[in-house]
Coordinates of C-alpha atoms and ligand atoms in Angstrom, one line a residue:
Chain K
X239 CA 31.3 206.3 84.3
X240 CA 29.9 209.4 82.6
X241 CA 26.3 210.2 82.9
X242 CA 25.8 209.3 79.2
X243 CA 27.4 205.9 79.6
X244 CA 25.1 205.2 82.5
X245 CA 22.1 206.3 80.5
X246 CA 23.0 204.1 77.6
X247 CA 23.7 201.1 79.8
X248 CA 20.4 201.6 81.5
X249 CA 18.6 201.8 78.1
X250 CA 20.3 198.6 77.0
X251 CA 19.0 196.9 80.2
X252 CA 15.5 198.2 79.5
X253 CA 15.7 197.0 75.9
X254 CA 16.7 193.5 77.2
X255 CA 13.7 193.5 79.6
X256 CA 11.4 194.6 76.9
X257 CA 12.7 192.0 74.4
X258 CA 12.5 189.2 76.9
X259 CA 9.0 190.3 77.9
X260 CA 7.9 190.1 74.3
X261 CA 9.4 186.7 73.8
X262 CA 7.9 185.5 77.1
X263 CA 4.5 186.1 75.7
X264 CA 4.9 183.1 73.4
X265 CA 7.3 181.2 75.7
X266 CA 10.3 181.0 73.4
X267 CA 11.9 182.8 70.5
X268 CA 15.2 184.0 69.0
X269 CA 16.5 185.0 72.4
X270 CA 20.3 184.7 71.8
X271 CA 20.4 186.9 68.8
X272 CA 18.0 189.5 70.3
X273 CA 20.2 189.9 73.4
X274 CA 23.5 190.3 71.5
X275 CA 22.3 193.5 69.8
X276 CA 20.7 195.2 72.7
X277 CA 23.7 197.4 73.4
X278 CA 24.0 198.5 69.7
X279 CA 20.3 199.3 69.6
X280 CA 20.6 201.4 72.8
X281 CA 23.4 203.4 71.3
X282 CA 21.6 203.8 68.0
X283 CA 18.3 204.9 69.4
X284 CA 19.6 206.5 72.5
X285 CA 22.3 208.6 70.9
X286 CA 23.1 208.2 67.2
X287 CA 19.9 208.0 65.2
X288 CA 17.8 211.0 64.2
X289 CA 14.3 209.6 64.8
X290 CA 10.9 210.9 66.1
X291 CA 8.8 208.4 67.9
X292 CA 5.7 210.6 67.3
X293 CA 6.4 210.6 63.6
X294 CA 7.9 207.3 62.7
X295 CA 7.7 207.8 58.9
X296 CA 9.3 211.3 58.9
X297 CA 11.2 211.2 55.7
X298 CA 14.2 213.0 57.1
X299 CA 14.8 210.4 59.8
X300 CA 17.7 208.0 59.9
X301 CA 16.7 204.5 59.1
X302 CA 17.5 201.1 60.5
X303 CA 17.4 197.8 58.7
X304 CA 17.7 194.8 61.0
X305 CA 18.7 192.3 58.3
X306 CA 18.8 189.5 60.9
X307 CA 15.0 190.0 61.0
X308 CA 14.6 187.2 63.6
X309 CA 15.9 189.7 66.2
X310 CA 12.6 191.6 65.7
X311 CA 11.8 191.4 69.5
X312 CA 14.9 193.4 70.3
X313 CA 14.0 196.1 67.9
X314 CA 10.4 196.1 69.1
X315 CA 11.6 196.4 72.6
X316 CA 13.7 199.4 71.7
X317 CA 10.9 201.1 69.9
X318 CA 8.5 200.4 72.8
X319 CA 10.9 201.9 75.3
X320 CA 11.4 204.9 73.0
X321 CA 7.6 205.4 72.8
X322 CA 6.9 204.4 69.2
X323 CA 4.0 202.3 70.3
X324 CA 2.5 201.3 73.7
X325 CA 4.8 199.1 75.8
X326 CA 2.0 196.6 76.6
X327 CA 1.8 195.8 72.9
X328 CA 5.0 193.8 73.3
X329 CA 2.7 191.2 74.8
X330 CA 1.1 190.6 71.5
X331 CA 4.2 189.2 69.8
X332 CA 3.3 186.6 67.3
X333 CA -0.4 186.5 68.3
X334 CA -2.8 186.3 65.4
X335 CA -3.4 189.8 64.0
X336 CA -0.4 191.3 65.8
X337 CA 1.6 194.3 64.7
X338 CA 4.7 192.6 66.1
X339 CA 5.5 189.4 64.1
X340 CA 8.6 187.5 64.9
X341 CA 10.4 189.0 61.9
X342 CA 10.6 192.8 61.2
X343 CA 7.7 194.0 59.0
X344 CA 7.7 197.6 57.7
X345 CA 3.9 197.4 56.9
X346 CA 3.0 196.4 60.4
X347 CA 5.1 198.1 63.1
X348 CA 5.5 201.8 63.7
X349 CA 9.2 202.5 63.5
X350 CA 10.2 199.5 61.6
X351 CA 11.8 200.8 58.4
X352 CA 12.2 197.6 56.4
X353 CA 10.8 194.1 56.2
X354 CA 13.4 191.3 56.8
X355 CA 13.4 187.7 57.7
X356 CA 14.9 186.0 54.6
X357 CA 18.6 186.4 55.6
X358 CA 20.7 188.4 53.3
X359 CA 18.0 190.5 51.7
X360 CA 18.2 193.4 54.2
X361 CA 21.7 194.2 52.9
X362 CA 20.6 195.0 49.4
X363 CA 17.5 196.8 50.7
X364 CA 19.7 199.0 53.0
X365 CA 21.9 199.8 50.0
X366 CA 18.9 200.9 48.0
X367 CA 17.7 203.1 50.9
X368 CA 21.1 204.7 51.3
X369 CA 21.4 205.3 47.6
X370 CA 17.9 206.8 47.7
X371 CA 18.8 209.2 50.5
X372 CA 21.7 210.4 48.4
X373 CA 19.6 210.7 45.2
X374 CA 17.0 212.7 47.2
X375 CA 19.7 215.0 48.5
X376 CA 18.9 214.1 52.1
X377 CA 21.5 213.8 54.8
X378 CA 19.7 210.8 56.5
X379 CA 21.8 207.8 57.2
X380 CA 21.0 204.1 57.0
X381 CA 22.1 201.7 59.7
X382 CA 22.2 198.0 58.9
X383 CA 22.5 195.2 61.4
X384 CA 23.7 192.0 59.9
X385 CA 24.2 188.6 61.5
X386 CA 27.5 186.8 61.2
X387 CA 25.8 183.6 60.1
X388 CA 23.8 185.7 57.7
X389 CA 27.0 186.6 55.9
X390 CA 27.1 183.1 54.5
X391 CA 24.5 184.4 52.0
X392 CA 26.1 185.5 48.7
X393 CA 23.7 188.4 48.5
X394 CA 25.3 190.0 51.5
X395 CA 28.6 190.4 49.6
X396 CA 26.8 191.5 46.5
X397 CA 25.3 194.3 48.6
X398 CA 28.6 195.1 50.3
X399 CA 30.4 195.4 47.0
X400 CA 27.6 197.6 45.7
X401 CA 27.8 199.9 48.7
X402 CA 31.5 200.4 48.1
X403 CA 31.2 200.7 44.4
X404 CA 28.5 203.3 44.7
X405 CA 30.3 205.2 47.5
X406 CA 27.6 204.9 50.0
X407 CA 29.2 206.8 52.9
X408 CA 25.8 207.2 54.5
X409 CA 25.5 203.5 55.1
X410 CA 26.8 202.0 58.4
X411 CA 26.9 198.3 58.7
X412 CA 26.9 196.8 62.2
X413 CA 28.0 193.2 62.0
X414 CA 26.9 191.2 64.9
X415 CA 29.9 188.9 65.3
X416 CA 28.4 186.7 68.0
X417 CA 30.1 183.6 66.7
X418 CA 27.1 181.5 66.6
X419 CA 24.3 180.7 64.1
X420 CA 21.4 178.3 64.2
X421 CA 23.2 175.0 64.0
X422 CA 26.0 176.1 66.4
X423 CA 29.4 177.8 66.1
X424 CA 30.0 179.6 62.9
X425 CA 33.6 178.4 62.6
X426 CA 32.3 174.8 62.6
X427 CA 29.4 175.4 60.2
X428 CA 30.8 177.8 57.6
X429 CA 33.9 179.7 58.7
X430 CA 33.8 183.2 57.3
X431 CA 37.3 184.0 58.4
X432 CA 38.4 187.5 59.3
X433 CA 35.5 190.0 59.0
X434 CA 37.6 193.0 59.5
X435 CA 39.9 192.1 56.7
X436 CA 37.0 191.2 54.5
X437 CA 35.3 194.5 55.0
X438 CA 38.5 196.4 54.3
X439 CA 39.0 194.4 51.2
X440 CA 35.5 195.3 50.1
X441 CA 36.4 199.0 50.5
X442 CA 34.7 199.8 53.8
X443 CA 36.0 202.1 56.5
X444 CA 36.2 199.4 59.2
X445 CA 36.6 199.3 62.9
X446 CA 36.2 196.4 65.4
X447 CA 34.7 197.1 68.8
X448 CA 33.3 195.3 71.8
X449 CA 29.7 195.2 70.6
X450 CA 28.4 194.8 74.1
X451 CA 30.1 198.0 75.3
X452 CA 28.1 201.1 74.8
X453 CA 31.1 203.4 75.0
X454 CA 33.0 201.6 72.3
X455 CA 29.9 201.5 70.2
X456 CA 29.2 205.2 70.7
X457 CA 32.7 206.2 69.7
X458 CA 32.7 204.0 66.6
X459 CA 29.3 205.3 65.5
X460 CA 30.3 208.9 66.1
X461 CA 33.2 208.4 63.6
X462 CA 30.7 207.5 60.9
X463 CA 29.0 210.9 61.1
X464 CA 31.6 212.4 58.8
X465 CA 30.2 210.5 55.8
X466 CA 32.5 210.6 52.8
X467 CA 33.0 208.2 50.0
X468 CA 33.3 204.9 51.8
X469 CA 30.6 202.9 53.6
X470 CA 31.3 202.1 57.2
X471 CA 31.6 198.7 58.9
X472 CA 31.6 198.2 62.6
X473 CA 32.5 194.6 63.4
X474 CA 30.8 194.1 66.8
X475 CA 32.5 191.5 68.8
X476 CA 29.5 190.3 70.8
X477 CA 28.2 187.4 72.9
X478 CA 25.1 185.6 71.7
X479 CA 22.8 185.9 74.7
X480 CA 24.8 188.9 76.2
X481 CA 23.4 190.3 79.4
X482 CA 21.7 187.1 80.5
X483 CA 24.3 184.7 81.9
X484 CA 22.2 181.6 81.5
X485 CA 21.5 182.2 77.9
X486 CA 25.0 183.3 77.0
X487 CA 26.5 180.2 78.7
X488 CA 24.2 177.8 76.8
X489 CA 26.1 176.8 73.6
X490 CA 23.0 176.2 71.5
X491 CA 21.1 179.4 72.3
X492 CA 19.7 180.4 68.9
X493 CA 16.3 179.9 70.4
X494 CA 15.9 179.9 74.2
X495 CA 12.8 179.7 76.3
X496 CA 11.8 182.7 78.3
X497 CA 9.4 181.2 80.9
X498 CA 7.5 183.2 83.4
X499 CA 10.0 182.1 86.0
X500 CA 13.1 183.0 83.9
X501 CA 11.6 186.4 83.1
X502 CA 10.9 187.2 86.8
X503 CA 14.5 186.4 87.7
X504 CA 16.1 188.1 84.8
X505 CA 13.9 191.2 85.1
X506 CA 14.8 191.5 88.8
X507 CA 18.5 191.4 88.0
X508 CA 18.2 193.9 85.1
X509 CA 16.0 196.2 87.2
X510 CA 18.6 196.3 90.0
X511 CA 21.2 197.2 87.4
X512 CA 19.0 200.0 86.1
X513 CA 18.4 201.3 89.6
X514 CA 22.1 201.4 90.3
X515 CA 22.8 203.2 87.0
X516 CA 20.1 205.7 87.4
X517 CA 21.1 206.3 91.1
Chain X
X108 CA 1.1 147.7 50.8
X109 CA -1.1 150.6 51.8
X110 CA -3.2 150.4 54.9
X111 CA -5.4 153.3 55.8
X112 CA -5.8 153.7 59.6
X113 CA -7.2 157.2 59.8
X114 CA -9.2 157.9 62.9
X115 CA -8.6 161.6 63.3
X116 CA -5.8 161.2 65.8
X117 CA -2.3 162.6 65.5
X118 CA 0.6 160.3 64.5
X119 CA 2.8 160.1 67.6
X120 CA 5.9 160.5 65.4
X121 CA 7.0 164.0 64.4
X122 CA 8.0 164.4 60.8
X123 CA 11.3 166.0 61.9
X124 CA 12.0 162.7 63.7
X125 CA 11.3 160.8 60.5
X126 CA 13.6 163.1 58.6
X127 CA 16.3 162.7 61.3
X128 CA 16.2 158.9 61.1
X129 CA 15.4 158.4 57.4
X130 CA 18.1 160.7 55.9
X131 CA 20.9 158.9 57.8
X132 CA 19.4 155.5 56.9
X133 CA 19.3 156.3 53.2
X134 CA 22.9 157.6 53.3
X135 CA 24.0 154.5 55.2
X136 CA 22.3 152.2 52.7
X137 CA 23.7 153.9 49.6
X138 CA 27.2 155.4 49.5
X139 CA 26.0 157.8 46.7
X140 CA 23.4 159.5 48.9
X141 CA 24.6 162.8 50.2
X142 CA 22.7 165.2 52.4
X143 CA 23.2 169.0 52.3
X144 CA 21.6 171.5 54.6
X145 CA 21.8 175.3 55.1
X146 CA 22.2 175.8 58.9
X147 CA 18.9 174.0 59.7
X148 CA 20.2 170.5 60.7
X149 CA 19.0 171.1 64.2
X150 CA 15.5 171.8 62.9
X151 CA 15.2 168.3 61.4
X152 CA 17.1 166.2 63.8
X153 CA 20.1 165.5 61.6
X154 CA 22.7 167.5 63.4
X155 CA 24.2 164.8 65.6
X156 CA 24.5 162.3 62.7
X157 CA 25.7 165.0 60.5
X158 CA 28.5 166.0 62.8
X159 CA 29.7 162.4 63.0
X160 CA 29.6 162.0 59.2
X161 CA 31.0 165.2 57.7
X162 CA 31.5 163.5 54.4
X163 CA 27.9 162.5 54.1
X164 CA 26.2 165.6 55.6
X165 CA 27.4 168.9 54.3
X166 CA 26.3 172.0 56.2
X167 CA 26.5 174.7 53.6
X168 CA 25.7 177.5 56.0
X169 CA 22.9 180.0 55.3
X170 CA 23.4 180.0 51.5
X171 CA 20.6 178.1 49.9
X172 CA 21.4 179.1 46.3
X173 CA 24.9 178.0 46.7
X174 CA 23.8 174.8 48.3
X175 CA 21.6 173.9 45.3
X176 CA 24.5 174.6 43.0
X177 CA 26.8 172.5 45.0
X178 CA 24.3 169.7 45.2
X179 CA 24.0 169.8 41.4
X180 CA 27.7 169.6 41.0
X181 CA 27.7 166.6 43.3
X182 CA 24.9 165.1 41.2
X183 CA 27.1 165.4 38.1
X184 CA 29.7 163.4 40.0
X185 CA 27.2 160.6 40.5
X186 CA 25.9 161.5 43.9
X187 CA 22.2 161.5 44.8
X188 CA 21.9 164.7 46.8
X189 CA 19.1 165.4 49.3
X190 CA 19.0 169.1 50.2
X191 CA 17.0 170.8 52.9
X192 CA 15.9 174.2 54.0
X193 CA 12.6 175.7 55.1
X194 CA 10.1 175.5 52.2
X195 CA 10.3 179.3 51.6
X196 CA 14.0 179.2 51.2
X197 CA 14.3 175.9 49.4
X198 CA 11.9 177.2 46.7
X199 CA 12.1 180.9 46.1
X200 CA 15.5 181.7 47.6
X201 CA 17.2 179.3 45.2
X202 CA 14.8 178.9 42.3
X203 CA 17.0 179.9 39.5
X204 CA 19.6 177.5 40.7
X205 CA 17.0 174.7 41.0
X206 CA 15.6 175.5 37.6
X207 CA 18.8 175.8 35.6
X208 CA 21.6 174.0 37.5
X209 CA 19.3 171.1 38.5
X210 CA 16.4 171.0 36.0
X211 CA 17.8 172.3 32.8
X212 CA 21.3 170.8 33.3
X213 CA 19.8 167.5 34.3
X214 CA 21.4 167.2 37.6
X215 CA 18.9 165.1 39.6
X216 CA 18.4 166.2 43.2
X217 CA 15.8 165.9 45.9
X218 CA 14.8 169.1 47.6
X219 CA 13.1 169.1 50.9
X220 CA 11.1 172.2 52.0
X221 CA 9.9 172.0 55.6
X222 CA 7.1 174.0 57.2
X223 CA 5.0 174.6 54.1
X224 CA 2.2 177.2 54.2
X225 CA 0.5 177.8 57.5
X226 CA 2.7 175.2 59.3
X227 CA 5.4 177.9 59.4
X228 CA 3.3 179.4 62.2
X229 CA 5.5 181.6 64.5
X230 CA 8.0 182.3 61.8
X231 CA 5.4 184.4 60.0
X232 CA 4.8 185.8 56.6
X233 CA 8.4 185.8 55.4
X234 CA 8.7 182.1 56.1
X235 CA 5.3 181.0 54.9
X236 CA 5.4 179.5 51.4
X237 CA 2.0 179.4 49.7
X238 CA 3.8 179.4 46.3
X239 CA 6.4 176.7 46.5
X240 CA 4.4 174.0 44.7
X241 CA 3.6 176.6 42.0
X242 CA 7.2 177.3 41.4
X243 CA 8.3 173.7 41.3
X244 CA 5.4 172.7 39.2
X245 CA 6.7 175.1 36.6
X246 CA 10.0 173.3 36.4
X247 CA 9.9 170.9 33.4
X248 CA 10.0 167.3 34.4
X249 CA 9.8 167.9 38.1
X250 CA 8.0 165.9 40.8
X251 CA 6.1 167.8 43.4
X252 CA 4.9 166.2 46.6
X253 CA 2.9 167.5 49.6
X254 CA 3.3 165.0 52.4
X255 CA 0.3 163.6 54.2
X256 CA 1.8 161.9 57.3
X257 CA 5.1 160.6 58.8
X258 CA 4.6 157.1 57.2
X259 CA 4.2 158.6 53.7
X260 CA 7.2 160.8 54.3
X261 CA 9.4 157.8 54.9
X262 CA 8.1 156.0 51.9
X263 CA 8.5 159.0 49.6
X264 CA 12.0 159.7 50.7
X265 CA 13.0 156.2 49.8
X266 CA 11.5 156.5 46.3
X267 CA 12.9 160.0 45.7
X268 CA 16.6 159.0 45.9
X269 CA 16.6 157.1 42.6
X270 CA 13.8 159.0 40.8
X271 CA 15.1 161.1 37.9
X272 CA 14.6 164.8 37.7
X273 CA 14.1 167.5 40.4
X274 CA 12.0 166.2 43.2
X275 CA 10.4 168.8 45.6
X276 CA 8.9 167.4 48.8
X277 CA 7.2 169.8 51.2
X278 CA 6.5 168.6 54.7
X279 CA 5.7 170.1 58.1
X280 CA 8.2 169.3 60.9
X281 CA 5.5 168.5 63.5
X282 CA 3.0 165.8 63.3
X283 CA 0.0 165.1 61.1
X284 CA -3.2 163.2 61.6
X285 CA -2.2 159.5 61.1
X286 CA -3.5 158.3 57.8
X287 CA -1.3 155.3 56.9
X288 CA -0.2 152.4 59.0
X289 CA 3.5 152.4 59.6
X290 CA 5.3 150.5 56.9
X291 CA 2.8 151.5 54.2
X292 CA 4.2 152.3 50.8
X293 CA 2.7 155.2 48.9
X294 CA 3.9 155.0 45.2
X295 CA 4.7 158.5 43.9
X296 CA 2.2 159.5 41.2
X297 CA -0.7 157.3 42.4
X298 CA -3.5 159.0 44.1
X299 CA -4.9 157.1 47.1
X300 CA -8.6 156.9 47.8
X301 CA -9.1 157.4 51.5
X302 CA -12.9 157.4 51.5
X303 CA -15.5 156.4 48.9
X304 CA -18.4 158.7 48.2
X305 CA -20.9 159.5 45.4
X306 CA -22.0 163.2 45.7
X307 CA -18.7 164.9 45.5
X308 CA -15.0 164.2 45.7
X309 CA -12.4 166.2 47.6
X310 CA -8.8 166.0 46.3
X311 CA -6.6 167.1 49.2
X312 CA -3.0 167.2 50.2
X313 CA -0.9 167.8 53.3
X314 CA -2.7 169.1 56.4
X315 CA -5.9 169.5 54.3
X316 CA -6.3 165.7 54.2
X317 CA -7.4 165.7 57.9
X318 CA -9.7 168.7 57.3
X319 CA -11.2 166.9 54.2
X320 CA -11.8 163.7 56.2
X321 CA -13.4 165.7 59.0
X322 CA -15.6 167.5 56.5
X323 CA -16.7 164.3 54.9
X324 CA -17.6 162.8 58.2
X325 CA -19.7 165.8 59.1
X326 CA -21.4 165.9 55.7
X327 CA -22.3 162.3 56.0
X328 CA -24.6 163.2 58.9
X329 CA -26.3 165.7 56.5
X330 CA -26.8 162.9 54.1
X331 CA -24.1 164.0 51.7
X332 CA -21.7 161.3 50.5
X333 CA -18.2 162.6 49.9
X334 CA -15.1 160.8 48.6
X335 CA -11.7 161.9 49.8
X336 CA -8.7 161.3 47.6
X337 CA -5.1 161.9 48.7
X338 CA -3.4 163.7 45.8
X339 CA 0.0 164.0 47.5
X340 CA 1.7 163.9 44.1
X341 CA 0.7 167.2 42.8
X342 CA 3.0 166.7 39.8
X343 CA 2.8 164.5 37.8
X344 CA -0.9 164.6 38.8
X345 CA -2.7 161.3 38.6
X346 CA -4.9 162.1 35.6
X347 CA -6.8 158.8 35.7
X348 CA -7.8 159.3 39.3
X349 CA -9.0 162.8 38.7
X350 CA -11.2 161.7 35.8
X351 CA -12.4 158.6 37.5
X352 CA -13.7 160.5 40.5
X353 CA -14.9 163.4 38.5
X354 CA -17.0 160.9 36.5
X355 CA -18.3 159.0 39.6
X356 CA -19.3 162.1 41.5
X357 CA -19.7 165.0 39.0
X358 CA -18.5 167.5 41.5
X359 CA -14.9 168.3 42.6
X360 CA -13.3 170.2 45.5
X361 CA -9.6 170.7 45.9
X362 CA -8.1 171.4 49.3
X363 CA -4.5 172.6 49.7
X364 CA -2.3 174.6 52.1
X365 CA -1.1 176.8 49.3
X366 CA -2.1 179.6 47.0
X367 CA -5.1 178.8 44.8
X368 CA -2.9 179.6 41.9
X369 CA -0.3 177.1 40.7
X370 CA -0.7 174.2 43.1
X371 CA -3.2 171.4 43.5
X372 CA -6.2 173.5 42.4
X373 CA -4.5 174.5 39.2
X374 CA -3.3 170.9 38.6
X375 CA -6.8 169.4 39.0
X376 CA -8.5 172.2 37.1
X377 CA -6.1 171.6 34.2
X378 CA -7.1 167.9 34.0
X379 CA -10.8 168.6 34.4
X380 CA -10.8 171.3 31.7
X381 CA -9.0 169.2 29.2
X382 CA -10.4 165.8 29.9
X383 CA -13.5 165.6 32.0
X384 CA -15.2 168.9 32.8
X385 CA -17.3 169.0 36.0
X386 CA -17.9 171.9 38.5
X387 CA -14.9 172.5 40.8
X388 CA -14.5 174.6 44.0
X389 CA -11.3 175.1 45.9
X390 CA -10.2 175.4 49.5
X391 CA -6.9 177.3 49.3
X392 CA -5.3 180.6 50.1
X393 CA -6.9 183.4 48.1
X394 CA -3.8 184.9 46.6
X395 CA -2.5 186.3 49.9
X396 CA 0.8 186.5 51.7
X397 CA 1.2 184.6 54.9
X398 CA 1.3 186.1 58.4
X399 CA 2.2 185.1 62.0
X400 CA 0.1 183.1 64.4
X401 CA -0.7 179.6 65.6
X402 CA -1.7 177.0 63.1
X403 CA -5.3 177.0 64.2
X404 CA -5.5 180.8 64.0
X405 CA -3.9 180.7 60.5
X406 CA -6.1 177.9 59.2
X407 CA -9.2 180.0 60.1
X408 CA -7.6 183.2 58.9
X409 CA -6.8 181.7 55.4
X410 CA -9.9 179.5 55.2
X411 CA -8.3 176.1 55.5
X412 CA -10.6 174.3 57.9
X413 CA -13.0 171.4 57.7
X414 CA -15.9 173.9 57.7
X415 CA -14.4 175.6 54.7
X416 CA -14.1 172.2 52.9
X417 CA -17.7 171.3 53.8
X418 CA -18.9 174.7 52.5
X419 CA -17.1 174.2 49.3
X420 CA -18.6 170.7 48.9
X421 CA -22.2 172.1 49.4
X422 CA -21.4 174.8 46.9
X423 CA -20.0 172.5 44.2
X424 CA -22.9 170.1 44.6
X425 CA -25.4 173.0 44.1
X426 CA -23.6 173.8 40.8
X427 CA -24.1 170.2 39.4
Ligands
LIG18 C1 17.6 182.9 53.8 C2 17.4 182.3 55.2 N1 17.8 181.1 55.4 C3 17.6 180.5 56.6 C4 16.9 181.2 57.6 C5 16.7 180.5 59.0 N2 17.5 181.2 60.0 C6 17.0 182.1 60.8 S1 18.1 182.7 61.9 C7 19.3 181.7 61.3 C8 20.7 181.7 61.9 C9 21.2 183.1 61.8 O1 22.5 183.3 62.3 P1 23.1 184.7 62.5 O2 23.0 185.5 61.3 O3 24.5 184.5 63.0 O4 22.1 185.4 63.6 P2 22.3 185.5 65.2 O5 23.4 184.6 65.6 O6 22.5 186.9 65.4 O7 20.9 185.1 65.7 C10 18.8 180.9 60.3 C11 19.5 179.8 59.6 C12 16.5 182.5 57.3 N3 15.8 183.3 58.2 N4 16.7 183.0 56.1
LIG19 MG1 25.3 184.9 64.8

């Protein structure tokens, strides 16, 4: 394993601890969908994105839209680990008056670039942001995380066809293909078929990777730096609940309790992993 | 039969349990009843029945606008669709479809919006509809209902199935203070007097019924006599009840878990202004977006408590 791989894996573990810590403060939350994107967030914020935690609204930064806004705690965990705001603040998740509501809110949280929560809307927002960067002549890029269940929304596909039609090569879609949505398995509820083929048909430069593997993610993201005329799609084959066996192995894990007891056990496991990686 | 049994205690039944048993019961009693959801069957206890009856329970995935359109198509085939999403999504996320494909095209459907207003608690501002009644009230010929308790929910659902037009029913998934004895029937469009009084009347809906009753009890100790009327049918509003109580008390307060614009406050004001003008005060959200927190935090934050109702009553009486 390269040093960078180790660093990114350790960061992903730290993001998992941070997200679980936040969710633990209210006992339960959207645990499955937060865990599935921890590795992608680690590679984005640990390697790919141009951001400055001390200056979260720096106009030249790269931007993230987490369109599956219910995964807020995973993004907050990432931002806290990266120093956008004090780590202890994770404990205020969903408390009255908090800067960390369950769904991402650009007006509340330092480092959150867009407000999401009504599934589908983040896609169009990200398209507008990517278009805006181009119109402003900036080389900033927009990264867009979309849930697989979320793609049931027609707006998602309106946005994707817009991105392609307007040649938004500065837009990178990361599809969290974790195979589950709220009511269960996506194939049972509303089978979306072959995402790779769909993205290609919509004119995206498309790759499929193991979305819980930091090396594969890093390589796929690096490819997108060349920009060009086509938007990028990375179909991330992930596990809903990845990194925490008990969550991953529970079929209905859209929400999953993070009790004090669970947190202690999971934290210990993840901390041991970090220790080993950091030598 | 309506029997009022309010004593301030919670109804042991959760509304999601009532939804989870009533929707299947309606479908089993009438082959034309069909239920559509948008990936939220698990949230209202219909998932198990739905999985066993895929022809009667259609999970449309997370695609509310499409769901409304599909429901309308089914309605044109003679079905009686009941569709569900959270109130935020079953109103604004699909309003054009509800307005045109359902309302204008006269495809009659029942739309359920769960977790209205502050009852959306932990889902926060994006999920907290303070405007759903305003939207649906603006749809010609619609019926708009803010549910009071689990018993009313059951009664209203039974009536909605065969009622013409677009019916919008907002209801929290948890419990409410028990107001009606199980088995009570609450006819849509008829206000229900929960408490007599002579100094002022509070027209309330949804979670604000309990707050209004608590306020009335507290005010009684101050020597102020307050009537409380359940205005669960916000549209069509019970004009006679509004005028009757405005006349008897000369002072009106509205209490709703909704924006002050477009919901109960507007509906009652419209009647008072046109027919029986008396002073009115409101307890409602002051034109703000929602935010995250517990329900008790949010009720305080947005001014939706018994104390706020009591204050509004004192104020309106001073204006007589
Ligand atoms: C428009 C809209 N409809 C419904 C919901 C409620 N909801 C929140 S998460 C979710 C399931 C999302 O599934 P998916 O996109 O696959 O996310 P993940 O599996 O990554 O958690 C639903 C239905 C919502 N937030 N927005
Ligand atoms: Mg999913």
